[in-house]
């Protein structure tokens, strides 16, 4: 594992993961690459110890561990990127994926839904549509004497 390459990961305006908390591992990637696929270490693994991070508040850490618990191994979040041929583009992709994942995990829950009743107009429109459908079906029947 290598230390970070010096660029922080901006999750939101108030949350930036410092480069010192990130660890990188590089390996050979499968997929396209031509002759260089057997020699270039273009696959990137980005590791971040979320449980020991100093940038998260207690509430954010609890939320993150609760929501990403199945992805954390010993409190460490690992993201692999190998969709590009170049290692630098895979690093950028891993950083972007980490930022999106953490931003979604630490976001506060949505407020509970407030129950409402249908409006009078919507009830009337629904009943009129039902009546039209009834009339259409009645017109299809055989006339009775």
Tab-separated table of C-alpha atoms in Angstrom:
chain	number	residue	atom	x	y	z
A	1	UNK	CA	0.000	0.000	0.000
A	2	UNK	CA	1.166	3.456	-0.841
A	3	UNK	CA	0.379	6.677	0.933
A	4	UNK	CA	-1.899	9.065	-0.877
A	5	UNK	CA	-0.893	11.120	-3.889
A	6	UNK	CA	-1.540	14.463	-2.192
A	7	UNK	CA	-5.076	15.419	-3.175
A	8	UNK	CA	-7.915	15.622	-0.700
A	9	UNK	CA	-11.389	14.259	-1.459
A	10	UNK	CA	-14.112	16.912	-1.218
A	11	UNK	CA	-17.335	15.176	-0.136
A	12	UNK	CA	-19.355	18.327	0.521
A	13	UNK	CA	-18.740	21.951	1.382
A	14	UNK	CA	-18.200	21.093	5.037
A	15	UNK	CA	-16.586	17.664	4.697
A	16	UNK	CA	-13.192	17.061	3.102
A	17	UNK	CA	-11.305	13.795	3.547
A	18	UNK	CA	-7.602	14.668	3.834
A	19	UNK	CA	-5.155	12.829	1.609
A	20	UNK	CA	-3.285	11.609	4.699
A	21	UNK	CA	-6.238	9.339	5.610
A	22	UNK	CA	-6.300	7.624	2.210
A	23	UNK	CA	-4.281	4.566	1.225
A	24	UNK	CA	-3.774	3.329	-2.321
A	25	UNK	CA	-2.953	-0.083	-3.768
A	26	UNK	CA	-2.272	-0.727	-7.444
A	27	UNK	CA	-2.482	-3.934	-9.443
A	28	UNK	CA	-2.892	-5.155	-12.989
A	29	UNK	CA	-6.283	-4.586	-14.465
A	30	UNK	CA	-8.296	-6.954	-16.613
A	31	UNK	CA	-9.937	-5.752	-19.779
A	32	UNK	CA	-8.645	-3.616	-22.656
A	33	UNK	CA	-5.157	-2.219	-22.748
A	34	UNK	CA	-3.290	-3.794	-25.616
A	35	UNK	CA	0.327	-4.719	-25.017
A	36	UNK	CA	0.497	-2.615	-21.863
A	37	UNK	CA	-2.193	-4.605	-20.057
A	38	UNK	CA	0.364	-7.133	-18.826
A	39	UNK	CA	2.815	-4.560	-17.507
A	40	UNK	CA	0.877	-1.518	-16.291
A	41	UNK	CA	-0.605	-1.460	-12.803
A	42	UNK	CA	-3.692	0.508	-13.781
A	43	UNK	CA	-6.229	-1.010	-11.357
A	44	UNK	CA	-6.614	1.166	-8.254
A	45	UNK	CA	-7.864	0.311	-4.775
A	46	UNK	CA	-8.616	3.260	-2.528
A	47	UNK	CA	-8.854	2.504	1.188
A	48	UNK	CA	-10.196	4.857	3.847
A	49	UNK	CA	-10.467	4.002	7.544
A	50	UNK	CA	-13.894	5.500	8.211
A	51	UNK	CA	-14.085	4.241	11.793
A	52	UNK	CA	-10.873	6.068	12.768
A	53	UNK	CA	-11.356	9.162	10.616
A	54	UNK	CA	-10.846	12.506	12.323
A	55	UNK	CA	-12.991	14.534	9.896
A	56	UNK	CA	-16.307	12.882	10.747
A	57	UNK	CA	-18.447	13.973	13.645
A	58	UNK	CA	-19.837	11.323	15.980
A	59	UNK	CA	-23.265	11.493	14.309
A	60	UNK	CA	-21.772	11.279	10.813
A	61	UNK	CA	-19.605	8.305	11.804
A	62	UNK	CA	-22.586	6.443	13.282
A	63	UNK	CA	-24.674	7.152	10.178
A	64	UNK	CA	-21.881	6.031	7.859
A	65	UNK	CA	-21.228	2.806	9.765
A	66	UNK	CA	-24.953	2.036	9.885
A	67	UNK	CA	-25.528	2.660	6.168
A	68	UNK	CA	-22.283	1.204	4.799
A	69	UNK	CA	-21.803	-1.523	7.394
A	70	UNK	CA	-21.834	-4.324	4.821
A	71	UNK	CA	-19.110	-2.586	2.763
A	72	UNK	CA	-16.796	-1.888	5.701
A	73	UNK	CA	-14.194	-4.469	6.680
A	74	UNK	CA	-12.802	-3.633	10.089
A	75	UNK	CA	-14.019	-0.062	9.685
A	76	UNK	CA	-12.148	0.359	6.383
A	77	UNK	CA	-13.996	1.266	3.182
A	78	UNK	CA	-12.341	-0.078	0.021
A	79	UNK	CA	-13.173	1.142	-3.468
A	80	UNK	CA	-11.727	-0.494	-6.586
A	81	UNK	CA	-11.598	1.235	-9.965
A	82	UNK	CA	-10.400	-0.419	-13.153
A	83	UNK	CA	-12.698	0.959	-15.831
A	84	UNK	CA	-10.031	3.140	-17.479
A	85	UNK	CA	-6.725	2.214	-19.074
A	86	UNK	CA	-4.770	4.921	-17.289
A	87	UNK	CA	-4.000	4.718	-13.585
A	88	UNK	CA	-4.553	8.458	-13.098
A	89	UNK	CA	-8.079	8.259	-14.523
A	90	UNK	CA	-8.811	5.266	-12.278
A	91	UNK	CA	-7.567	7.270	-9.281
A	92	UNK	CA	-9.933	10.100	-10.175
A	93	UNK	CA	-12.798	7.629	-10.631
A	94	UNK	CA	-12.096	6.058	-7.222
A	95	UNK	CA	-11.989	9.486	-5.542
A	96	UNK	CA	-15.277	10.489	-7.161
A	97	UNK	CA	-16.921	7.211	-6.145
A	98	UNK	CA	-15.687	7.606	-2.554
A	99	UNK	CA	-17.034	11.168	-2.384
A	100	UNK	CA	-20.452	10.129	-3.722
A	101	UNK	CA	-20.686	7.122	-1.415
A	102	UNK	CA	-19.718	9.073	1.713
A	103	UNK	CA	-21.963	12.028	0.821
A	104	UNK	CA	-24.957	9.717	0.459
A	105	UNK	CA	-24.122	7.834	3.664
A	106	UNK	CA	-23.683	10.868	5.939
A	107	UNK	CA	-26.684	12.779	4.589
A	108	UNK	CA	-29.397	13.289	7.210
A	109	UNK	CA	-32.536	11.200	6.795
A	110	UNK	CA	-35.453	12.702	4.916
A	111	UNK	CA	-38.250	14.139	7.045
A	112	UNK	CA	-41.166	11.771	7.592
A	113	UNK	CA	-44.022	11.971	5.130
A	114	UNK	CA	-47.004	13.955	6.320
A	115	UNK	CA	-50.256	12.156	5.516
A	116	UNK	CA	-52.731	14.168	3.444
A	117	UNK	CA	-56.249	13.575	2.149
A	118	UNK	CA	-57.210	13.660	-1.536
A	119	UNK	CA	-58.655	17.003	-2.609
A	120	UNK	CA	-62.327	17.382	-3.419
A	121	UNK	CA	-61.528	18.011	-7.088
A	122	UNK	CA	-59.376	14.871	-7.375
A	123	UNK	CA	-62.161	12.761	-5.825
A	124	UNK	CA	-64.705	14.215	-8.267
A	125	UNK	CA	-62.394	13.610	-11.265
A	126	UNK	CA	-61.844	10.003	-10.179
A	127	UNK	CA	-65.605	9.373	-9.856
A	128	UNK	CA	-66.303	11.026	-13.236
A	129	UNK	CA	-63.667	8.820	-14.905
A	130	UNK	CA	-65.254	5.743	-13.321
A	131	UNK	CA	-68.671	6.825	-14.559
A	132	UNK	CA	-67.330	7.327	-18.116
A	133	UNK	CA	-65.829	3.851	-18.041
A	134	UNK	CA	-69.130	2.416	-16.810
A	135	UNK	CA	-71.012	4.141	-19.644
A	136	UNK	CA	-68.557	2.778	-22.234
A	137	UNK	CA	-69.033	-0.769	-20.964
A	138	UNK	CA	-72.807	-0.360	-20.766
A	139	UNK	CA	-72.900	0.760	-24.429
A	140	UNK	CA	-71.055	-2.420	-25.476
A	141	UNK	CA	-73.724	-4.706	-24.038
A	142	UNK	CA	-76.558	-6.160	-26.075
A	143	UNK	CA	-79.701	-4.099	-25.947
A	144	UNK	CA	-82.373	-5.510	-23.678
A	145	UNK	CA	-86.054	-5.519	-24.630
